[in-house]
Coordinates of C-alpha atoms in Angstrom, one line a residue:
X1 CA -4.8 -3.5 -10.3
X2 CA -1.8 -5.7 -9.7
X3 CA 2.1 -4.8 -10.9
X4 CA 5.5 -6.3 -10.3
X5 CA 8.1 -4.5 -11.4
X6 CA 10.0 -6.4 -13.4
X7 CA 12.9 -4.4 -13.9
X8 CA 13.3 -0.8 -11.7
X9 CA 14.9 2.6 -13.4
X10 CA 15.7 5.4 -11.5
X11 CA 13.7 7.4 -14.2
X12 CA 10.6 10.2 -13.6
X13 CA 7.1 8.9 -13.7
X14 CA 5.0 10.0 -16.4
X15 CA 2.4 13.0 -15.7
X16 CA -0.3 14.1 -17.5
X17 CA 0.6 15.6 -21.0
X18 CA 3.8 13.3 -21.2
X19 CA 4.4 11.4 -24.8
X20 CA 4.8 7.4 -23.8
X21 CA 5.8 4.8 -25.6
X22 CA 4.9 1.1 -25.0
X23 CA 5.6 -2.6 -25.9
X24 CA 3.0 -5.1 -24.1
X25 CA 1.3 -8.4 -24.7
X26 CA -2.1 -8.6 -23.8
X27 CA -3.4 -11.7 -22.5
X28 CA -6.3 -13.6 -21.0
X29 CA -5.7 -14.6 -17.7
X30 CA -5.5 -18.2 -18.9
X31 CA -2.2 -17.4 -21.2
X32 CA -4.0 -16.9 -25.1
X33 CA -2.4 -13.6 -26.4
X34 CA -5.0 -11.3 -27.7
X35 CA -2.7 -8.5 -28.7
X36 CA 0.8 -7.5 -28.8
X37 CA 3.1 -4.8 -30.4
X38 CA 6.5 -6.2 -29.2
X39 CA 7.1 -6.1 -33.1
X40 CA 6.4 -2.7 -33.4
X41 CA 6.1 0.9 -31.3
X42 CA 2.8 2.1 -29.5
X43 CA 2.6 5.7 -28.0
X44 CA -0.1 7.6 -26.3
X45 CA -0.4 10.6 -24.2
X46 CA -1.2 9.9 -20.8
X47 CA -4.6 12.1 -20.1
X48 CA -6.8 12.8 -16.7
X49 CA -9.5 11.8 -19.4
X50 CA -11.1 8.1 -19.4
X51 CA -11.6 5.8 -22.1
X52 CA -15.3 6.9 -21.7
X53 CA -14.7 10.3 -22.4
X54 CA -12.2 9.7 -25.2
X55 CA -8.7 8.7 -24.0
X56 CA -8.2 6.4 -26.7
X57 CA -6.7 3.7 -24.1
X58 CA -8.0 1.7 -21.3
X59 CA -8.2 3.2 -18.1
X60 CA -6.3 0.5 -15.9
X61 CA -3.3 0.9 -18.7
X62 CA -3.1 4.4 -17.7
X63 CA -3.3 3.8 -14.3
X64 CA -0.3 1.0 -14.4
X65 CA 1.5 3.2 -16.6
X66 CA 1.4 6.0 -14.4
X67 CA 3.0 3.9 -11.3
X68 CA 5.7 2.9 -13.3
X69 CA 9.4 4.7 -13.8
X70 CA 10.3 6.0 -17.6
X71 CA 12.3 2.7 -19.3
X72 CA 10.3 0.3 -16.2
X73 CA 9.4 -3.4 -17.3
X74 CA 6.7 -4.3 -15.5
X75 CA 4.0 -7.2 -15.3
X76 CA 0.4 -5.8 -14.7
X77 CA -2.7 -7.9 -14.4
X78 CA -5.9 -5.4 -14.9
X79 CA -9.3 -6.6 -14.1
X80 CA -11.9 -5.9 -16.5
X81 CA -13.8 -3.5 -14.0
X82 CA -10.6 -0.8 -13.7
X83 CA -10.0 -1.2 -17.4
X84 CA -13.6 -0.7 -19.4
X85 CA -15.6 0.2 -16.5
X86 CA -18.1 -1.6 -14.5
X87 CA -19.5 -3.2 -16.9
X88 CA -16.0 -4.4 -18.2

């Protein structure tokens, strides 16, 4: 997993249990966009569970999520393997 912070809060990081919501473009690492909701809202709660198991969102997004401040912009590029699993 790599991150850059793109712009820094002063806010908590989110735990376990906490409610987050999320605007992100997902893209190939050669620029085509597979997916975005910058025209809309997504929310999750952030689980110790995987995708595997039933988390409902990629691991490595949880992970990123996780190292990032409440109200954070931040750039993340997530393998395959940290994302879907080995087989990614």
């Amino acid at each position: 997993l790599i991150y850059k912070r793109l712009v820094t809060t002063t806010g908590q990081k989110p735990v376990n249990g906490d409610e987050v919501i999320v605007n992100y473009v997902l893209k190939l690492t050669y620029g085509d966009v597979l997916q975005s909701n910058l025209d809309s809202t997504f929310s999750f709660q952030l689980t110790s569970k995987t995708l595997a198991e039933g988390a409902g969102i990629i691991d490595g997004f949880q992970e990123l999520v996780r190292l990032t401040n409440f109200n954070d912009k931040t750039l993340g590029i997530l393998p395959s393997k940290i994302s879907y699993g080995i087989n990614g």
